[in-house]
Amino acid sequence: MKKHKTPINIVLLLWFLIYILISNTYPDYTMYYFYLSLPIIILLLLFDLVKQKKEDKLNDTKTFQSAIYRMLIMSVVLIVFFFLTKENYY
């Protein structure tokens, strides 16, 4: 079974709980917190991908490749949803 209580997961959970708290109490600052969150999440994803690539080289596994494929599939889904919702605003 995978270990789910890692320090990074706890930090992300707290980050999102603070986001919910800010969005409920100060709705004007929600977008600024979101804009601050994006670079931090991108950096965390990059560090995780580098770690997966190193593990793949050591253990001869395919976790990095499957992570890249999952991200590509999700980006295509998000782009499709973006264009579907954009059409409703005309």
PDB file of C-alpha atoms in Angstrom:
ATOM      1  CA  MET A   1       0.000   0.000   0.000  1.00  0.00           C
ATOM      2  CA  LYS A   2       1.277   3.445  -0.854  1.00  0.00           C
ATOM      3  CA  LYS A   3       2.268   5.877   1.822  1.00  0.00           C
ATOM      4  CA  HIS A   4      -0.223   8.752   1.638  1.00  0.00           C
ATOM      5  CA  LYS A   5       0.734  10.812   4.688  1.00  0.00           C
ATOM      6  CA  THR A   6       3.805  12.455   3.257  1.00  0.00           C
ATOM      7  CA  PRO A   7       4.865  15.969   4.236  1.00  0.00           C
ATOM      8  CA  ILE A   8       4.074  17.316   0.771  1.00  0.00           C
ATOM      9  CA  ASN A   9       0.537  15.925   0.895  1.00  0.00           C
ATOM     10  CA  ILE A  10      -0.027  17.496   4.305  1.00  0.00           C
ATOM     11  CA  VAL A  11       1.261  20.861   3.053  1.00  0.00           C
ATOM     12  CA  LEU A  12      -1.008  20.681  -0.002  1.00  0.00           C
ATOM     13  CA  LEU A  13      -3.990  19.799   2.176  1.00  0.00           C
ATOM     14  CA  LEU A  14      -3.313  22.779   4.419  1.00  0.00           C
ATOM     15  CA  TRP A  15      -2.787  25.026   1.377  1.00  0.00           C
ATOM     16  CA  PHE A  16      -6.193  24.056  -0.037  1.00  0.00           C
ATOM     17  CA  LEU A  17      -7.892  24.413   3.343  1.00  0.00           C
ATOM     18  CA  ILE A  18      -6.496  27.946   3.594  1.00  0.00           C
ATOM     19  CA  TYR A  19      -7.767  28.583   0.074  1.00  0.00           C
ATOM     20  CA  ILE A  20     -11.267  27.518   1.102  1.00  0.00           C
ATOM     21  CA  LEU A  21     -11.059  29.680   4.217  1.00  0.00           C
ATOM     22  CA  ILE A  22      -9.952  32.737   2.229  1.00  0.00           C
ATOM     23  CA  SER A  23     -12.584  32.194  -0.450  1.00  0.00           C
ATOM     24  CA  ASN A  24     -15.308  32.091   2.195  1.00  0.00           C
ATOM     25  CA  THR A  25     -14.158  34.984   4.367  1.00  0.00           C
ATOM     26  CA  TYR A  26     -12.465  37.298   1.827  1.00  0.00           C
ATOM     27  CA  PRO A  27     -13.902  36.566  -1.614  1.00  0.00           C
ATOM     28  CA  ASP A  28     -12.106  39.560  -3.141  1.00  0.00           C
ATOM     29  CA  TYR A  29      -8.696  37.969  -2.527  1.00  0.00           C
ATOM     30  CA  THR A  30      -9.528  34.516  -3.814  1.00  0.00           C
ATOM     31  CA  MET A  31      -8.064  35.109  -7.274  1.00  0.00           C
ATOM     32  CA  TYR A  32      -4.816  36.508  -5.860  1.00  0.00           C
ATOM     33  CA  TYR A  33      -4.381  33.425  -3.701  1.00  0.00           C
ATOM     34  CA  PHE A  34      -5.122  31.281  -6.717  1.00  0.00           C
ATOM     35  CA  TYR A  35      -2.513  33.146  -8.781  1.00  0.00           C
ATOM     36  CA  LEU A  36      -0.016  32.590  -5.980  1.00  0.00           C
ATOM     37  CA  SER A  37      -0.928  28.900  -5.858  1.00  0.00           C
ATOM     38  CA  LEU A  38      -0.305  28.188  -9.534  1.00  0.00           C
ATOM     39  CA  PRO A  39       3.507  28.638  -9.587  1.00  0.00           C
ATOM     40  CA  ILE A  40       3.862  26.745  -6.329  1.00  0.00           C
ATOM     41  CA  ILE A  41       1.854  23.790  -7.636  1.00  0.00           C
ATOM     42  CA  ILE A  42       3.795  23.795 -10.917  1.00  0.00           C
ATOM     43  CA  LEU A  43       7.085  23.685  -9.001  1.00  0.00           C
ATOM     44  CA  LEU A  44       5.851  20.804  -6.860  1.00  0.00           C
ATOM     45  CA  LEU A  45       4.812  18.903  -9.975  1.00  0.00           C
ATOM     46  CA  LEU A  46       8.207  19.454 -11.577  1.00  0.00           C
ATOM     47  CA  PHE A  47      10.050  18.220  -8.497  1.00  0.00           C
ATOM     48  CA  ASP A  48       7.819  15.150  -8.384  1.00  0.00           C
ATOM     49  CA  LEU A  49       8.471  14.419 -12.056  1.00  0.00           C
ATOM     50  CA  VAL A  50      12.223  14.709 -11.577  1.00  0.00           C
ATOM     51  CA  LYS A  51      11.988  12.319  -8.631  1.00  0.00           C
ATOM     52  CA  GLN A  52       9.947   9.851 -10.709  1.00  0.00           C
ATOM     53  CA  LYS A  53      12.444  10.017 -13.558  1.00  0.00           C
ATOM     54  CA  LYS A  54      15.315   9.235 -11.187  1.00  0.00           C
ATOM     55  CA  GLU A  55      13.374   6.301  -9.733  1.00  0.00           C
ATOM     56  CA  ASP A  56      12.639   5.029 -13.236  1.00  0.00           C
ATOM     57  CA  LYS A  57      16.321   5.011 -14.099  1.00  0.00           C
ATOM     58  CA  LEU A  58      17.211   3.187 -10.895  1.00  0.00           C
ATOM     59  CA  ASN A  59      14.382   0.627 -10.860  1.00  0.00           C
ATOM     60  CA  ASP A  60      13.747   0.352 -14.612  1.00  0.00           C
ATOM     61  CA  THR A  61      10.041   1.191 -14.275  1.00  0.00           C
ATOM     62  CA  LYS A  62       7.622   3.294 -16.348  1.00  0.00           C
ATOM     63  CA  THR A  63       6.035   5.596 -13.736  1.00  0.00           C
ATOM     64  CA  PHE A  64       7.464   8.752 -15.327  1.00  0.00           C
ATOM     65  CA  GLN A  65       6.088   7.828 -18.730  1.00  0.00           C
ATOM     66  CA  SER A  66       2.650   7.054 -17.324  1.00  0.00           C
ATOM     67  CA  ALA A  67       2.649  10.352 -15.385  1.00  0.00           C
ATOM     68  CA  ILE A  68       3.428  12.271 -18.587  1.00  0.00           C
ATOM     69  CA  TYR A  69       0.635  10.449 -20.434  1.00  0.00           C
ATOM     70  CA  ARG A  70      -1.839  11.225 -17.620  1.00  0.00           C
ATOM     71  CA  MET A  71      -0.909  14.912 -17.762  1.00  0.00           C
ATOM     72  CA  LEU A  72      -1.331  15.009 -21.543  1.00  0.00           C
ATOM     73  CA  ILE A  73      -4.738  13.355 -21.344  1.00  0.00           C
ATOM     74  CA  MET A  74      -5.878  15.742 -18.615  1.00  0.00           C
ATOM     75  CA  SER A  75      -4.642  18.763 -20.569  1.00  0.00           C
ATOM     76  CA  VAL A  76      -6.655  17.653 -23.602  1.00  0.00           C
ATOM     77  CA  VAL A  77      -9.739  17.173 -21.407  1.00  0.00           C
ATOM     78  CA  LEU A  78      -9.274  20.627 -19.854  1.00  0.00           C
ATOM     79  CA  ILE A  79      -8.869  22.254 -23.263  1.00  0.00           C
ATOM     80  CA  VAL A  80     -12.045  20.568 -24.501  1.00  0.00           C
ATOM     81  CA  PHE A  81     -13.946  21.736 -21.402  1.00  0.00           C
ATOM     82  CA  PHE A  82     -12.572  25.243 -21.876  1.00  0.00           C
ATOM     83  CA  PHE A  83     -13.877  25.480 -25.405  1.00  0.00           C
ATOM     84  CA  LEU A  84     -17.214  23.915 -24.474  1.00  0.00           C
ATOM     85  CA  THR A  85     -17.790  26.452 -21.716  1.00  0.00           C
ATOM     86  CA  LYS A  86     -16.467  29.349 -23.793  1.00  0.00           C
ATOM     87  CA  GLU A  87     -19.152  28.748 -26.430  1.00  0.00           C
ATOM     88  CA  ASN A  88     -21.918  29.304 -23.882  1.00  0.00           C
ATOM     89  CA  TYR A  89     -20.838  32.899 -23.213  1.00  0.00           C
ATOM     90  CA  TYR A  90     -21.492  34.222 -26.726  1.00  0.00           C
TER      91      TYR A  90
END
